CSV table of C-alpha atoms in Angstrom, one decimal:
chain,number,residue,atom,x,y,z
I,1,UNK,CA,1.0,80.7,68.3
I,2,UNK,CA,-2.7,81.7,68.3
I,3,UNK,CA,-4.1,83.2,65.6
I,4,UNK,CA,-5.0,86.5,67.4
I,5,UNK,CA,-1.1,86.6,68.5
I,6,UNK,CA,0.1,86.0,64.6
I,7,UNK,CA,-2.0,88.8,63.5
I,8,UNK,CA,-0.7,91.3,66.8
I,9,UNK,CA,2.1,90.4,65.4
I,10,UNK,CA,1.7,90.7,61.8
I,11,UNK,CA,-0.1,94.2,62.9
I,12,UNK,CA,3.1,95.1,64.5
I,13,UNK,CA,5.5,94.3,61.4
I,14,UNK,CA,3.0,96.5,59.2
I,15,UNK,CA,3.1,99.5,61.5
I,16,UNK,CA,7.6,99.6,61.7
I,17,UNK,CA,7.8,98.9,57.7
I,18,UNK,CA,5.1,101.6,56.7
I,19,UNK,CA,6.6,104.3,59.2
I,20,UNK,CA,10.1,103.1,58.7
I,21,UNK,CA,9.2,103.9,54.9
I,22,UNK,CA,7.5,107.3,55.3
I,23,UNK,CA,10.2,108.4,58.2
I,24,UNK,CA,13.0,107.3,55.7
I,25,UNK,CA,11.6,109.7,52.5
I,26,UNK,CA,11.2,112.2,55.5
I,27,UNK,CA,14.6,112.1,56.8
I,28,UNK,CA,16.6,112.1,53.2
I,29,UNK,CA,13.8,115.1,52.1
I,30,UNK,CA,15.1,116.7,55.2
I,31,UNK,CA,18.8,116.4,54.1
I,32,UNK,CA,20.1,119.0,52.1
I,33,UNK,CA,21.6,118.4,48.3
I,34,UNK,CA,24.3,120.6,47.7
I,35,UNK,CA,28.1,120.9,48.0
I,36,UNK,CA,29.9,119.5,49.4
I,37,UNK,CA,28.0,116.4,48.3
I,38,UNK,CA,30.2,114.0,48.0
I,39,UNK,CA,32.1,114.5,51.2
I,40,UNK,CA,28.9,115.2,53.4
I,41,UNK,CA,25.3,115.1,52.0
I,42,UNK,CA,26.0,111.6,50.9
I,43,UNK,CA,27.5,110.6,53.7
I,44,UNK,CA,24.4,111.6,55.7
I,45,UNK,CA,22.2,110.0,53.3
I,46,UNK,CA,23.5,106.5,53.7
I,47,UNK,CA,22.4,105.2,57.2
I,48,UNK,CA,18.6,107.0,56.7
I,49,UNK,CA,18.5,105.5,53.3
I,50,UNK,CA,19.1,101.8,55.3
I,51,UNK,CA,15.7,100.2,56.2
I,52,UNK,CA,16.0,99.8,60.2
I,53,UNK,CA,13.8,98.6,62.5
I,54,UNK,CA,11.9,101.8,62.6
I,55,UNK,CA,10.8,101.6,66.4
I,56,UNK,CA,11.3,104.7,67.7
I,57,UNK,CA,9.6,106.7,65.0
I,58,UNK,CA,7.0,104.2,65.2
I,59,UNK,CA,6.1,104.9,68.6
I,60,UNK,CA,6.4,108.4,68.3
I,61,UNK,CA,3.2,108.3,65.7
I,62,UNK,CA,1.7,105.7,67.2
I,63,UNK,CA,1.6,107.7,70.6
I,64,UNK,CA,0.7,110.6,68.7
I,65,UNK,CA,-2.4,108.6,67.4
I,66,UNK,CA,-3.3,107.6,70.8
I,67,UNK,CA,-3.9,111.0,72.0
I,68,UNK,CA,-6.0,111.6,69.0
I,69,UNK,CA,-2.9,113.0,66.4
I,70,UNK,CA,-2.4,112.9,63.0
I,71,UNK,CA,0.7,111.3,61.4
I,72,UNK,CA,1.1,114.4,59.3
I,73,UNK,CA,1.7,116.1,63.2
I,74,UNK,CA,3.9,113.5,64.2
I,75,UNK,CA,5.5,112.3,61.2
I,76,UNK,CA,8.8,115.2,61.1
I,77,UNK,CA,8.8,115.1,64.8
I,78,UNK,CA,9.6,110.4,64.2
I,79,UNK,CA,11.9,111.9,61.7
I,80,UNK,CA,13.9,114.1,63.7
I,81,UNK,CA,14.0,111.0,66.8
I,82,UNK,CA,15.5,108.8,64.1
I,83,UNK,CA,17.8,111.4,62.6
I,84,UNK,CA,19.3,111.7,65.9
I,85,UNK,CA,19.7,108.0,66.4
I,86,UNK,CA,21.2,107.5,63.2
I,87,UNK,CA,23.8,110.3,64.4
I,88,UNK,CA,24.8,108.3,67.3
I,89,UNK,CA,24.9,105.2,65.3
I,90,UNK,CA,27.6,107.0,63.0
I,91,UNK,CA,29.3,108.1,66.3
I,92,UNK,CA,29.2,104.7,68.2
I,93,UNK,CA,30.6,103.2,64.9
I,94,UNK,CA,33.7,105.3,65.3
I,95,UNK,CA,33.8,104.7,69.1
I,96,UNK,CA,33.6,100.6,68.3
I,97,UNK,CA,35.7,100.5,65.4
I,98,UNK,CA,32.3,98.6,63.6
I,99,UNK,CA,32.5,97.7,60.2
I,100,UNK,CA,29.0,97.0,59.4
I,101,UNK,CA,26.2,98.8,59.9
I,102,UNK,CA,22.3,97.8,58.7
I,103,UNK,CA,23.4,95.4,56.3
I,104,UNK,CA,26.3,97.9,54.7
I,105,UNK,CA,29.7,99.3,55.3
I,106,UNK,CA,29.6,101.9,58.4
I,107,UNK,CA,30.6,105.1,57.3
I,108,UNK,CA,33.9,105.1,58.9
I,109,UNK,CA,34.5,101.9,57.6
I,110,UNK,CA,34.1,103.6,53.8
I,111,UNK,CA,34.9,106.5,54.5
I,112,UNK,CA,37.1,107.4,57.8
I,113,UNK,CA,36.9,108.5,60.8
I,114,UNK,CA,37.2,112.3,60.3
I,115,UNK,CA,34.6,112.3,57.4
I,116,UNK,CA,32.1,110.1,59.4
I,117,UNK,CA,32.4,111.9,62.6
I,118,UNK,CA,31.7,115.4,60.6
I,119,UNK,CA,28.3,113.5,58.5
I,120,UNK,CA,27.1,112.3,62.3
I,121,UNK,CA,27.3,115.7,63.6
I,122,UNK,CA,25.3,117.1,60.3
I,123,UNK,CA,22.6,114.4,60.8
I,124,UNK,CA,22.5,115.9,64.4
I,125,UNK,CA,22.4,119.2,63.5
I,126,UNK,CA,19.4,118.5,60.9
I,127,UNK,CA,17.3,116.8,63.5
I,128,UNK,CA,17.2,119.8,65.1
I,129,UNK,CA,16.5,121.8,62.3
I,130,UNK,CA,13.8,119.9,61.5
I,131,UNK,CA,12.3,119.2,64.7
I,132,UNK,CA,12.5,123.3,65.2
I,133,UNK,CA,11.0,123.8,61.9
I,134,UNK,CA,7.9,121.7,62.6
I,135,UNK,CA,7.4,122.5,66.5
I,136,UNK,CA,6.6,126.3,65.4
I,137,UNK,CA,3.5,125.3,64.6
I,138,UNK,CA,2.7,123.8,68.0
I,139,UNK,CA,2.7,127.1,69.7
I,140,UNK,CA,5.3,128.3,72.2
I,141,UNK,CA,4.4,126.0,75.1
I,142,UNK,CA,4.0,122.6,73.2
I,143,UNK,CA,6.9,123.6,71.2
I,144,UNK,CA,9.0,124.1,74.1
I,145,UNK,CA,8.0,121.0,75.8
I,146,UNK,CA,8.6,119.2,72.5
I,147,UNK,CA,12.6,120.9,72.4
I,148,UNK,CA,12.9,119.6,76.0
I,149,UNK,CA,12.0,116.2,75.5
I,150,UNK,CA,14.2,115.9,72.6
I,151,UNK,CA,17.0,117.5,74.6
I,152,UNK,CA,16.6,115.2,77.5
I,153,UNK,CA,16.6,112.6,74.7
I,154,UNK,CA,19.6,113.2,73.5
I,155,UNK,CA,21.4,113.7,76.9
I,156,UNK,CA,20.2,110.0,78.2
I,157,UNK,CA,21.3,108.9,74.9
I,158,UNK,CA,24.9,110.6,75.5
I,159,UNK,CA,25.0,109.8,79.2
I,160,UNK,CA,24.4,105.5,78.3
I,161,UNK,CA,27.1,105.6,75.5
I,162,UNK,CA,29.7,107.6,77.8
I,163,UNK,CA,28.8,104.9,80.8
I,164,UNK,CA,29.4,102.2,78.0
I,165,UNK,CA,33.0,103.8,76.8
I,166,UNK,CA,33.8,104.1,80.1
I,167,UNK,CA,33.0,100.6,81.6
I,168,UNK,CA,35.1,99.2,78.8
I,169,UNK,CA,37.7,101.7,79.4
I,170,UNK,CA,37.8,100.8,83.1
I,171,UNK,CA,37.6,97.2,82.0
């Protein structure tokens, strides 16, 4: 490996752990901390409080750097990507019986199915809130655009899992 490949690489590894760390204090700030705490807020806590690999946030700022961004502008917007994501992790958990998740129990697995499934919808739910919250400052049209893309997001997301369940349902 050259040496200008090592430090790409090393580049790269610097950029996922930093945002994965800033997203991460983002998304459990974004998480509310009330009742009923121990049968939802700390179920929603657990997968965001799991260091991941932090890509998709990680583009997000990086793209929004690109065209001249700040990672304050970006930085809820990565949260509320990986939110989501971390809501269809809890789901496709369920949907594959999965024990293990990011180097813990899923939270099915510790929990059950009906209390997972309820925390995954939350984590949904406060993606939203949060990416809502933020794109008000963007103005109408940027916001709108931002609340499409998300959508669309969410709906490949949905449409590849559902294709998935039902290849292996179809054998």
């Amino acid at each position: 490996m050259t040496a200008g490949v090592l430090a790409g690489s090393q580049l790269v590894e610097h950029v996922l752990s930093e945002t994965g760390r800033r997203v991460r204090r983002t998304m459990l700030d974004a998480i509310p901390d009330g009742e009923p705490h121990a049968w939802l807020y700390r179920l929603m806590r657990s997968y965001p409080g799991r260091p991941g690999k932090a890509i998709r946030p990680s583009l997000c700022m990086v793209t929004c750097r690109a065209f001249g961004g700040a990672d304050h502008e970006s930085q809820p917007v990565a949260a509320a990507i990986e939110l989501l994501h971390n809501a269809f992790l809890v789901h496709d958990d369920i949907a594959d019986a999965s024990q293990q998740r990011r180097r813990g129990p899923t939270l099915a697995a510790e929990y059950g199915d009906a209390l997972a499934l309820n925390a995954g919808d939350a984590l949904a739910m406060v993606a939203y809130q949060l990416l809502r919250r933020h794109a008000r400052g963007f103005g109408t049209a940027l916001a709108d655009r931002l609340m499409d893309e998300f959508e669309a997001m969410a709906l490949r997301t949905l449409e590849g899992q559902a294709t998935e369940l039902g290849w292996q349902r179809d054998n």
